[in-house]
Coordinates of C-alpha atoms and ligand atoms in Angstrom, one line a residue:
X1 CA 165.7 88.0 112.3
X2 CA 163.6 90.4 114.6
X3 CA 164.6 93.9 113.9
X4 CA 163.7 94.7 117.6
X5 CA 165.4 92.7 119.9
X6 CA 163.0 90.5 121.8
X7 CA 161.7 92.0 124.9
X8 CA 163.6 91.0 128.1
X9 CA 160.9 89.5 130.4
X10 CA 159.0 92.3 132.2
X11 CA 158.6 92.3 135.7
X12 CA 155.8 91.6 137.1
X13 CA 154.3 95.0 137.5
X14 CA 155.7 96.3 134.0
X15 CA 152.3 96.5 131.7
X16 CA 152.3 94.5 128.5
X17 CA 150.9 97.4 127.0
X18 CA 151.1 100.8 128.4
X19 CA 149.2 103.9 125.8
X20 CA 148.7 107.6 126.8
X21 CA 147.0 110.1 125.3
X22 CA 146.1 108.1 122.4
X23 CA 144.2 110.4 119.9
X24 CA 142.8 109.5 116.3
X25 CA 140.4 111.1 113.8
X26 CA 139.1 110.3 110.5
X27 CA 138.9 113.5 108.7
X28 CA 137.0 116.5 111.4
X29 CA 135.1 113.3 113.1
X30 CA 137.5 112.6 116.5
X31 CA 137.2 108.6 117.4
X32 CA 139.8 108.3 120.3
X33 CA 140.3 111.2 122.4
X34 CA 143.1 111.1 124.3
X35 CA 143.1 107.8 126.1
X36 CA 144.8 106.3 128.5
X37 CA 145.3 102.5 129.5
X38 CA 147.7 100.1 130.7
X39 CA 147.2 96.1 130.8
X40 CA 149.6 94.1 133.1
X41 CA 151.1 90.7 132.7
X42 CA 147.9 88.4 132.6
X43 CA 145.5 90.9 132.9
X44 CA 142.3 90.2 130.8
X45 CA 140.7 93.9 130.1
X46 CA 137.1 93.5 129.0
X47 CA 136.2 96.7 126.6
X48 CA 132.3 97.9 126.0
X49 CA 130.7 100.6 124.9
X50 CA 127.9 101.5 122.3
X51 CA 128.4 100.8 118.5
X52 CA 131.1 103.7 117.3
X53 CA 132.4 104.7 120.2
X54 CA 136.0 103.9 119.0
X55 CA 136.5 100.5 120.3
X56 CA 138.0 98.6 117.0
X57 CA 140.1 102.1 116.5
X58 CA 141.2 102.1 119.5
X59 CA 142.2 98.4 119.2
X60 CA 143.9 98.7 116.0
X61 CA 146.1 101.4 117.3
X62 CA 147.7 98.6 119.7
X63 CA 148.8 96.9 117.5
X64 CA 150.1 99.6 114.5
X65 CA 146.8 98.4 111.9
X66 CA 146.1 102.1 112.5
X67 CA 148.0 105.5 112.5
X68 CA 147.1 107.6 115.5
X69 CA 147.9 111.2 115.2
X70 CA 148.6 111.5 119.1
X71 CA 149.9 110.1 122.0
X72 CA 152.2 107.3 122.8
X73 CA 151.3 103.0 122.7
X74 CA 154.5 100.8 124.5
X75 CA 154.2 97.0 124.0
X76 CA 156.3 95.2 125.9
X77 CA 158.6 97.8 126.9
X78 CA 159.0 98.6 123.3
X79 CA 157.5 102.1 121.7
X80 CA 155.6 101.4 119.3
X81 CA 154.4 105.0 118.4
X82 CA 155.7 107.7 120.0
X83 CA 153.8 110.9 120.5
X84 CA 151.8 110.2 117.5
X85 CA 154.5 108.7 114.8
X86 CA 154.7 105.2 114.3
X87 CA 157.9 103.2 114.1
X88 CA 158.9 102.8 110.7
X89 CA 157.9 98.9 108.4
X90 CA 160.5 96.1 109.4
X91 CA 160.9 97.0 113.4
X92 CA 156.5 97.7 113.4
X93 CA 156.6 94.5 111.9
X94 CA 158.5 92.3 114.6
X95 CA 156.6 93.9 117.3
X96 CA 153.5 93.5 115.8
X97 CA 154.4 89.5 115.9
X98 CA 154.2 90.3 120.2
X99 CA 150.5 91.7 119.5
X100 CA 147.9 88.6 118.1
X101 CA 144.4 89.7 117.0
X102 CA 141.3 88.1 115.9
X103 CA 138.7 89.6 113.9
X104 CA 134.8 89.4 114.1
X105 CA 135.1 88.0 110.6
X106 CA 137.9 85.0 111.6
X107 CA 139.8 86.4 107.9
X108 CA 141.7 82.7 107.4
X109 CA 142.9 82.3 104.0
X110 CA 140.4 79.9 102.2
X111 CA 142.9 78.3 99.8
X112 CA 145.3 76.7 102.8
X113 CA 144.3 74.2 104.9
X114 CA 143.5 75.0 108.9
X115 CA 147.1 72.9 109.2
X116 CA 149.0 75.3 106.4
X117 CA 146.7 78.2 107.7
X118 CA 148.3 77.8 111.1
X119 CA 151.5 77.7 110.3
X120 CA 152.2 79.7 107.4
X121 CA 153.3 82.7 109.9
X122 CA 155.6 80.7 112.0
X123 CA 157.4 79.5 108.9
X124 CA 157.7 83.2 107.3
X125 CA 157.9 85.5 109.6
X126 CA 159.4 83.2 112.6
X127 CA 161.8 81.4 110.7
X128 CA 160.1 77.8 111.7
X129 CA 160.9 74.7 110.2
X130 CA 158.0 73.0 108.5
X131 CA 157.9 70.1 111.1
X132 CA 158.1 72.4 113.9
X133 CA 155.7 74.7 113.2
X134 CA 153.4 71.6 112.2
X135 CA 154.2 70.0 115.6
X136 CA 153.2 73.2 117.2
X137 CA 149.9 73.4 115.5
X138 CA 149.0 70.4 116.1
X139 CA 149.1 71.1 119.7
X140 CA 147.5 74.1 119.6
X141 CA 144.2 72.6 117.4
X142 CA 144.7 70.0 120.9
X143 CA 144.2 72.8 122.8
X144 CA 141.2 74.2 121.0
X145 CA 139.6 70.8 120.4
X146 CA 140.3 71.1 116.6
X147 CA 143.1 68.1 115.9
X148 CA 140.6 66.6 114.1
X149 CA 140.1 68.9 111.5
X150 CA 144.1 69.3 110.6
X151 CA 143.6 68.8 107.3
X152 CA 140.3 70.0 106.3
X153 CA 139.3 73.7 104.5
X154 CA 138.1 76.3 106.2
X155 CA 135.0 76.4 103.9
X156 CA 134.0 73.1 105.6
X157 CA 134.2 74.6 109.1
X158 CA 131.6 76.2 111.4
X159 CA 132.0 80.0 112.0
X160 CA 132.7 78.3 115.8
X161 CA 135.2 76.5 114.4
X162 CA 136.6 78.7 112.2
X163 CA 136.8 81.1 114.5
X164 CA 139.0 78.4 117.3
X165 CA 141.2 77.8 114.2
X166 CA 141.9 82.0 114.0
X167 CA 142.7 81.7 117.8
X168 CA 145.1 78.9 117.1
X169 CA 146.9 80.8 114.2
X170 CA 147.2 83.7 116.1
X171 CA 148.6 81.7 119.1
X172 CA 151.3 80.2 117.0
X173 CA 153.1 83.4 116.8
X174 CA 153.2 82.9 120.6
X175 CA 152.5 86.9 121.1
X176 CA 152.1 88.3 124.5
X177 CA 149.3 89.8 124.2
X178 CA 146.2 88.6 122.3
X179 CA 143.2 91.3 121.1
X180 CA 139.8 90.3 120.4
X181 CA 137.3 92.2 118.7
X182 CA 133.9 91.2 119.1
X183 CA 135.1 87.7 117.8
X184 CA 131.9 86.0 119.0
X185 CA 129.5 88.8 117.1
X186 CA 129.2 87.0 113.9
X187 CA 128.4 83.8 115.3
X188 CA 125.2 81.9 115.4
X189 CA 124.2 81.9 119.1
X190 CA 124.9 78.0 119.4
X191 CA 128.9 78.2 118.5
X192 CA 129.5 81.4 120.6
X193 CA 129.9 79.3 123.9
X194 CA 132.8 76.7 122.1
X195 CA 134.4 80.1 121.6
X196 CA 134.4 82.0 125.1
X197 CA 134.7 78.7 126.1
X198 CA 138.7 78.8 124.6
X199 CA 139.1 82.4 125.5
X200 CA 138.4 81.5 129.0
X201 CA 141.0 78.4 128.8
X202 CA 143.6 81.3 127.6
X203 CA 142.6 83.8 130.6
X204 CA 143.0 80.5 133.0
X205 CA 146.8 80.0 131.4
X206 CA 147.8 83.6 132.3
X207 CA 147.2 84.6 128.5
X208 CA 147.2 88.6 128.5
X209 CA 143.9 89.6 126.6
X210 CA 141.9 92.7 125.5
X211 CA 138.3 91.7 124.6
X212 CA 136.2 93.8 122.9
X213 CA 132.5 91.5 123.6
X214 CA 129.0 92.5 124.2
X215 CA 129.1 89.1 125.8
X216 CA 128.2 90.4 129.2
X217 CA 128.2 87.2 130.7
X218 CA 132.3 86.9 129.8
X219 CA 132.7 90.1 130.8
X220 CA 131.6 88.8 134.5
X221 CA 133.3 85.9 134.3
X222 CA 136.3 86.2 133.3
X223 CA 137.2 90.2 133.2
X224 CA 139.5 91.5 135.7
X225 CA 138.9 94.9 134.6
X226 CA 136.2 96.1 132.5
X227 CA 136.5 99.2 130.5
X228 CA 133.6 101.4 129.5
X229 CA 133.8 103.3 125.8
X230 CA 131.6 106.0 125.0
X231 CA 132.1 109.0 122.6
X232 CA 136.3 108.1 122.2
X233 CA 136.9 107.9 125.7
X234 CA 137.0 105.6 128.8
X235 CA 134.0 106.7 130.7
X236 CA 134.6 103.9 133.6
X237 CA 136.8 101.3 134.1
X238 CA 136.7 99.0 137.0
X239 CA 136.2 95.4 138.1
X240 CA 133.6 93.6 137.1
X241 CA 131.5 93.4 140.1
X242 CA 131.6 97.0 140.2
X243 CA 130.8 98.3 136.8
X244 CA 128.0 96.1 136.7
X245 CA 126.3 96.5 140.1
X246 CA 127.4 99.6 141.1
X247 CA 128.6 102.0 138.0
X248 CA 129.5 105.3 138.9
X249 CA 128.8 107.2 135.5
X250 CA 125.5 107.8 133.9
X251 CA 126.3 106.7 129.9
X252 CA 127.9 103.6 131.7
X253 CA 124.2 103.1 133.3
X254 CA 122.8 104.2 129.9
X255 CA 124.8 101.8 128.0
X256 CA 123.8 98.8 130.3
X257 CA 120.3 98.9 130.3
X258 CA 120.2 98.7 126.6
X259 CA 122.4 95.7 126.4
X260 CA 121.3 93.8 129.8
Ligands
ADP301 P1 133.3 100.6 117.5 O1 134.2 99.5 117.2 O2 133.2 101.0 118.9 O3 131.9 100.3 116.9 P2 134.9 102.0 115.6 O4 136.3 102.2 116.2 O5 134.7 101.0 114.5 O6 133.9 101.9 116.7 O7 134.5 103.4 114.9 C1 134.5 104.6 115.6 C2 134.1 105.7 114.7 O8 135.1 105.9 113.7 C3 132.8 105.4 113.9 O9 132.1 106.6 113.8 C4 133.3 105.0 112.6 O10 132.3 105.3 111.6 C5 134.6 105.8 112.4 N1 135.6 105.1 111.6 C6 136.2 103.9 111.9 N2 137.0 103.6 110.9 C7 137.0 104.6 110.0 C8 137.6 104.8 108.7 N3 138.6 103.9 108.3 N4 137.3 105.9 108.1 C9 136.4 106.8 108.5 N5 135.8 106.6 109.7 C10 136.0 105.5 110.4
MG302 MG1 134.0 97.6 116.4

């Protein structure tokens, strides 16, 4: 039932997602200005930068919530926009099945159960049996340390475990790439570390991730590259070690010195 044909494997060197020149603007006001960035198989890229720099533009544009006006973004081999135009509804929406996100604000519908919640995109846009996608849910609330909660509303939940339960959902589409945007910025500091804590368990099973944080300590952790955003464009990017001991550009300096 996917309109694109599922993406062969890619070899190990092919990225995951490959995007050049990527420009966007709201009206005059320029938010992404001609980026460029590629994450490989397994990679997790780290992304920082002040407050409106373009980080949640530039994350939507991976994953076709947002039309750029420039520049090309290839998921999995697959072109996703091309020099600007997006690929028309049905094959935009199989590929963005390859492409899970989760939000700051966890969005799970409040009327399903976490169960139903988690597998109510298997079943529709998957084709999943009921009792498979259920099976599969289960282990993934296993995974997250959430089987207890199976059957319970999401109004009973923590934001910490709310938020597990959006990582779960999003998992069960089994994409190949997961986005995060500042999914631990709404939390009250004592559920953010059950959080990264998950995040990191994904990193440590080869789970390809783009993490939008101000959680600095992650960023060390668990980054393999860390990419700086300042004014709609990569100012730095680099391992960790480096962009936090030794940075090479003066808004990266700027930048960390407010948040550290
Ligand atoms: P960040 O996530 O780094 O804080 P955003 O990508 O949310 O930055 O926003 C970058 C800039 O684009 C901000 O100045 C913001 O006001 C603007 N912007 C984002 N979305 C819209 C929109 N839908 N309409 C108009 N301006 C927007
Ligand atoms: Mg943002």
């Amino acid at each position: 039932m996917n309109a694109v044909p599922k993406a062969a494997a890619p070899k190990s060197d092919e990225p995951i997602v490959r995007i050049r020149g990527l420009k966007k603007s709201f009206g005059e006001h320029i938010v992404l200005n001609g980026i460029d960035f590629d994450v490989a198989p397994s990679q997790v890229v780290v992304v920082i930068g002040p407050s409106g720099s373009g980080k949640s533009t530039f994350l939507r544009c991976c994953n076709g919530l947002e039309q750029p006006e420039g520049g090309t973004v290839d998921i999995c081999g697959h072109r996703l926009v091309d020099h600007g135009v997006m690929l028309k509804e049905r094959p935009l929406n199989a590929l963005r099945t390859e492409v899970g996100m989760v939000f700051q604000s966890f969005n799970l519908f409040p009327h399903l159960s976490v169960l139903d919640n988690i597998t109510l995109g298997p079943r529709k846009l998957r084709g999943a049996s009921k009792d498979e996608a259920a099976a599969a849910a289960m282990a993934l609330l296993e995974k997250v340390g959430l089987a207890q909660k199976a059957h319970a509303m999401p109004a009973s939940l923590s934001g910490g475990q709310k938020q597990r339960v959006a990582i779960a959902r999003s998992l069960a589409m089994r994409p190949r790439v997961m986005l995060f945007d500042e999914p631990t910025s709404a939390l009250d500091p004592e559920l953010v570390g059950e959080v990264l804590q998950v995040m990191k368990m994904l990193a440590g099973d080869g789970m390809t991730m783009v993490v939008v944080t101000h959680e600095m300590g992650f960023a060390k952790e668990v980054a393999d590259v860390v990419v700086v955003m300042d004014g709609g464009a990569i100012v730095e990017a680099g391992p960790p070690q480096t962009i936090f001991s030794a940075p090479t550009q003066p808004r990266t300096r700027a930048f960390l010195q407010a948040v550290l």
